[in-house]
Coordinates of C-alpha atoms in Angstrom, one line a residue:
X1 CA 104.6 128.0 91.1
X2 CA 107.1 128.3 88.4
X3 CA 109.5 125.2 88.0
X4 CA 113.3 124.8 87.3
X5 CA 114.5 121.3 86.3
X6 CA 113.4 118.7 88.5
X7 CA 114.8 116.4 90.7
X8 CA 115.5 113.1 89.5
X9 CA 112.2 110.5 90.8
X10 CA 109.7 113.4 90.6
X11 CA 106.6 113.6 88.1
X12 CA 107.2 116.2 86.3
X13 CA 104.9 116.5 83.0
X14 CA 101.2 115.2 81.5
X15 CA 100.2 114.3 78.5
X16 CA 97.0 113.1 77.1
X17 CA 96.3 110.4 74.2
X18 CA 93.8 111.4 72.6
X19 CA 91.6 109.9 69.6
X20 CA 91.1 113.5 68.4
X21 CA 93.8 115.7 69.6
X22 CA 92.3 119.0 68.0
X23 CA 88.7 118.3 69.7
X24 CA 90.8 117.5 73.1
X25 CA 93.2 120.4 73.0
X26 CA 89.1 122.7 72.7
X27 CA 87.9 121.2 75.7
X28 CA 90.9 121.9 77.8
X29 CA 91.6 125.1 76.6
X30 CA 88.0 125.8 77.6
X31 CA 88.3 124.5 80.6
X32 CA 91.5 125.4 82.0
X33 CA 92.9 128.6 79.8
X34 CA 95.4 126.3 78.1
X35 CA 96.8 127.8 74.7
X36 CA 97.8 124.9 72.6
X37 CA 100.2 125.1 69.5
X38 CA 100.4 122.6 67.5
X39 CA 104.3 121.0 66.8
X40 CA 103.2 120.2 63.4
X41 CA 104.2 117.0 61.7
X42 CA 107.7 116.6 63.2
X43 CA 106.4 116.3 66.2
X44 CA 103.4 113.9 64.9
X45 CA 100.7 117.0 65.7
X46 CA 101.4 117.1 69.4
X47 CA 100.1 120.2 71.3
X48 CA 102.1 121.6 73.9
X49 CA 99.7 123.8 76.1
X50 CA 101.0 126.9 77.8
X51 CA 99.2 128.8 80.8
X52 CA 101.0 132.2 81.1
X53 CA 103.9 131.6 78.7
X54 CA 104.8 128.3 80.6
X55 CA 104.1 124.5 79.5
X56 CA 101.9 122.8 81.9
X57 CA 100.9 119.5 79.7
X58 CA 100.7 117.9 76.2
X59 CA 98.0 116.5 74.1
X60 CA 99.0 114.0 71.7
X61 CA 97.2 111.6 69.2
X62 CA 96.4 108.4 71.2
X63 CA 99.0 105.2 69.9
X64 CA 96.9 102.3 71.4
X65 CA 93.7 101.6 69.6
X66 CA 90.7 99.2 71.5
X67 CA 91.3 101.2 75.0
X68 CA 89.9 103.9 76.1
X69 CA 92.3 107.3 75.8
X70 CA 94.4 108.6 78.7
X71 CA 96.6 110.8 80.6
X72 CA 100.2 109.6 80.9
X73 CA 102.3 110.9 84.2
X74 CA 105.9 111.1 83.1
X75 CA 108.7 110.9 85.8
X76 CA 112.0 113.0 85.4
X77 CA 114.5 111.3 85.5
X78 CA 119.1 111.3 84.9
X79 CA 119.1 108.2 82.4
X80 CA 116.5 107.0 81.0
X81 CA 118.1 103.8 79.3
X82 CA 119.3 103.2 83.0
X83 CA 116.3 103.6 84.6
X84 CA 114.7 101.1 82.1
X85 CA 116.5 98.3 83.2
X86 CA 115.9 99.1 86.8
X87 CA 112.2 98.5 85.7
X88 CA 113.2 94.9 83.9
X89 CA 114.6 94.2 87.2
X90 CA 112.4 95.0 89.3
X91 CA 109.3 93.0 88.1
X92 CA 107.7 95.5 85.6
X93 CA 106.9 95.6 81.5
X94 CA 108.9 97.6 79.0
X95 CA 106.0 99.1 76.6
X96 CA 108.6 101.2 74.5
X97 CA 112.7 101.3 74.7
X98 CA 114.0 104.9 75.4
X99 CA 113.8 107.0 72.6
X100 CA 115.1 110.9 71.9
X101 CA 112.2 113.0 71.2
X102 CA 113.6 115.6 68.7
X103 CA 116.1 117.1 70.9
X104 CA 113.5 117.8 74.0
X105 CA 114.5 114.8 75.7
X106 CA 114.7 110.7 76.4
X107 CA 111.1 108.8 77.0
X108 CA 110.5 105.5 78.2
X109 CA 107.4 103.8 78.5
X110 CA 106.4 100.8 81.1
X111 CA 104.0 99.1 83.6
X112 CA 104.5 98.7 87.3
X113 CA 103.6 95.4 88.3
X114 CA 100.1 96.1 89.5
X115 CA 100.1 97.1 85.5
X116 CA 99.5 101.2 85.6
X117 CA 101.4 102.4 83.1
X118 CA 103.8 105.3 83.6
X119 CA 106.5 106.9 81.6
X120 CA 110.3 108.3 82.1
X121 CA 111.2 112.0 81.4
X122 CA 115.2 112.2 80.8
X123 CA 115.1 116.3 79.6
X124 CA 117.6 118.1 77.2
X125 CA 116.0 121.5 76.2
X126 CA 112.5 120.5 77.9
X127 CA 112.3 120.0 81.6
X128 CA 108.9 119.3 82.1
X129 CA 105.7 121.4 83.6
X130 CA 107.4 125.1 83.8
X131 CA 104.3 125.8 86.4
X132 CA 102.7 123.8 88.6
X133 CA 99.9 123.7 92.0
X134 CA 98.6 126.8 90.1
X135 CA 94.7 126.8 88.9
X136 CA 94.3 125.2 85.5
X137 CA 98.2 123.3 85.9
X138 CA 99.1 119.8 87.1
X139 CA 99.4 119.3 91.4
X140 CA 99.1 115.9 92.0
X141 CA 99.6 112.1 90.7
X142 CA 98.3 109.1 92.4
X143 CA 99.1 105.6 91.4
X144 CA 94.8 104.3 92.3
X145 CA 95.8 100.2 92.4
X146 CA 94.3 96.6 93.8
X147 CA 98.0 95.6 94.7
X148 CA 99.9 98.3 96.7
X149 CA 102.1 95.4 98.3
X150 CA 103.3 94.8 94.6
X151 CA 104.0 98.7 94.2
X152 CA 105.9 99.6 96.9
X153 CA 109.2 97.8 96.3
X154 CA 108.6 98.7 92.6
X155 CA 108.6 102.3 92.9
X156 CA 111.8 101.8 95.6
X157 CA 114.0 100.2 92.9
X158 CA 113.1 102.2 89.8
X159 CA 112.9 105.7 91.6
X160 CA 114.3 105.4 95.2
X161 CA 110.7 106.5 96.6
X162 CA 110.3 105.9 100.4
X163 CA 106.2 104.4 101.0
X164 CA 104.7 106.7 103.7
X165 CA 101.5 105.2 105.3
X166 CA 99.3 107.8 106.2
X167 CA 95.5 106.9 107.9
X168 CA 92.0 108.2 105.5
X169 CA 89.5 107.0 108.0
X170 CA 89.1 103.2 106.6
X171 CA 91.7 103.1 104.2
X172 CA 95.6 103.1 104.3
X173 CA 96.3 106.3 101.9
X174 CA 100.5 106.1 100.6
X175 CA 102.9 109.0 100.7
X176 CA 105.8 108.0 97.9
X177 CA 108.9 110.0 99.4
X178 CA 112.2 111.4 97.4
X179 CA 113.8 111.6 100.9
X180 CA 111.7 113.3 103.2
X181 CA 109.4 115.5 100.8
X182 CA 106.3 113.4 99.2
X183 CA 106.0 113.7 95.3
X184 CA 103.2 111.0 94.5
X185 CA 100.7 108.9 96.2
X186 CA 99.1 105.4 96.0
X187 CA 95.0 104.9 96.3
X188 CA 94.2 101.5 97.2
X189 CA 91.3 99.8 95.1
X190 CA 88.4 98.0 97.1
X191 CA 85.0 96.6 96.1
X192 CA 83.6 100.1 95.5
X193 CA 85.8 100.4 92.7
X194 CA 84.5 99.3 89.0
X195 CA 85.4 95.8 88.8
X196 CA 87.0 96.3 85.1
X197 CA 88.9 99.5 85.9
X198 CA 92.7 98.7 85.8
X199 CA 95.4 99.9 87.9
X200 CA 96.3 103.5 86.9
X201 CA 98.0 106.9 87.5
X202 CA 95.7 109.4 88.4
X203 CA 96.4 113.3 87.3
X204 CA 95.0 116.4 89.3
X205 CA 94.8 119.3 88.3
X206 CA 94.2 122.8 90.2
X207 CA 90.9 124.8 90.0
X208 CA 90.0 127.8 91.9
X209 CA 86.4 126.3 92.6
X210 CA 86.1 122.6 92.1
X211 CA 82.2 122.5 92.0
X212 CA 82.3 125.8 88.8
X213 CA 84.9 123.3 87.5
X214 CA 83.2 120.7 87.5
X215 CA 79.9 122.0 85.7
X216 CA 81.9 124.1 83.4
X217 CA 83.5 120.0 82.1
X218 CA 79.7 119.4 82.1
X219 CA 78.7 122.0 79.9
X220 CA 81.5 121.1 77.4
X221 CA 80.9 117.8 76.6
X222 CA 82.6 115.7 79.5
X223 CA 80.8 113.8 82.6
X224 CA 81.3 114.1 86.2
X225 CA 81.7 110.7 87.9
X226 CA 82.5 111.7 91.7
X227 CA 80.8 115.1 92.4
X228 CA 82.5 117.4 93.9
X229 CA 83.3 116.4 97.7
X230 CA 86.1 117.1 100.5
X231 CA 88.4 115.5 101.4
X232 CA 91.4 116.1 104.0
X233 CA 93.7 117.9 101.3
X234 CA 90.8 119.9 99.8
X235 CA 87.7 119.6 97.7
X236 CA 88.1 117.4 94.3
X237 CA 86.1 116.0 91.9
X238 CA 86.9 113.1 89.4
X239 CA 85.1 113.6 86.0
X240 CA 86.2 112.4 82.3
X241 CA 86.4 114.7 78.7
X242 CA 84.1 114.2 75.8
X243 CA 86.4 111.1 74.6
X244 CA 86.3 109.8 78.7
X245 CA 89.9 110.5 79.6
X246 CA 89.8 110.5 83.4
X247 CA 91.5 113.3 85.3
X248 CA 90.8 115.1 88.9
X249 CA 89.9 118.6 89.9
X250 CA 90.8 120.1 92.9
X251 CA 91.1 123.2 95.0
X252 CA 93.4 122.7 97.6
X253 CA 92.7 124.0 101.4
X254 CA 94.8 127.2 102.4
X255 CA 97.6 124.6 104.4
X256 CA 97.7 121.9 102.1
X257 CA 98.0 124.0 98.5

């Protein structure tokens, strides 16, 4: 699905931190098709990767040291200086003050107060993901935290999502809304979660066959941590790359995808 701009309050591009940014931008394009250029040092080595012509997601060098690296989700949003004091306001933690990325557009970094971190997307010439719910692009981000009561009137105030309970057999599964059309979710954390794993924004991303997906991350380097398993949207799996970035497969069902 190709994308125009987006509307304000909806995710709208990936990026990954990564320790070794030429190693990571290998394994994905392995994995998923991805051709990555590099910007070159004005834009600090970051790799836009393309799938058909279109940008689906960046890799980056990773800016915290002592963690282990990540993928960001970025929301799109009008103002990003705006939307930053919203967070302030509404309880979160301001990691890095809106800045212009070389004409592309604003970012802003922060943490909900469950503390997942999350970042703001105010384009110029770069909208975001140019193709999405496609095999080997971005279709999904879940917020996975132990304090959903704390998120909900977070994501209300910064982003104006609407909280849409929806039963998963034993556990209460969250729609987030942009008026009646859902554009995220929320994951509550229980005891069969790892006790040290924080609060985070989970990415998925479309395969054609979640279990070849899955051995194919296998073969190159990266470990599978849920197998491949179904669940009412479709079959996913949720595995890490060679430098243990977590990310999700999945193949949506027929009515879902």
């Amino acid at each position: 699905m190709e994308m125009t701009p987006y509307e304000p309050g909806t995710p709208s591009w990936v990026d990954l931190g990564s320790p070794d940014p030429v190693a990571s931008a290998a394994f994905y394009s392995a994995l998923f098709g991805w051709d990555a250029m590099d910007g070159g040092p004005e834009a600090g080595g970051y790799r836009m990767c393309s799938l058909g012509g279109k940008p689906v997601a960046g890799i980056g060098a990773q800016q915290q040291t002592g963690m282990r690296p990540y993928w960001t989700t970025y929301v799109s949003v009008a103002d990003a200086a705006a939307t930053t004091e919203k967070v302030r306001k509404a309880g979160g933690k301001v990691f890095m003050e809106p800045m212009e990325v070389i004409g592309f557009g604003h970012m802003a970094v922060f943490a909900d107060p469950t503390g997942a971190a999350i970042s703001v997307w105010q384009p110029l010439r770069h909208i975001g993901a140019g193709l999405v719910n496609e095999p080997g692009t971005l279709c999904w981000n879940e917020l996975t935290t132990r304090e959903p009561d704390l998120a909900v009137p977070f994501y209300r105030d910064v982003f104006g999502w609407g909280a849409r309970p929806r039963q998963m057999g034993p556990v209460t599964y969250t729609e987030w809304t942009l008026g009646e059309k859902a554009v995220a979710s929320m994951m509550p954390m229980d005891g069969n979660w790892p006790a040290d794993l924080p609060s985070h924004w989970m990415v998925y991303f479309a395969v054609a066959d979640t279990d070849a997906a899955a051995a194919r991350v296998a073969e190159l380097g990266g470990t599978v941590h849920v197998p491949p398993s179904d669940i009412p949207p479709g079959r996913f799996a949720v595995v890490t790359d060679p430098h243990e970035a977590a990310f999700s497969l999945i193949t949506m069902n027929p009515q879902d995808g």
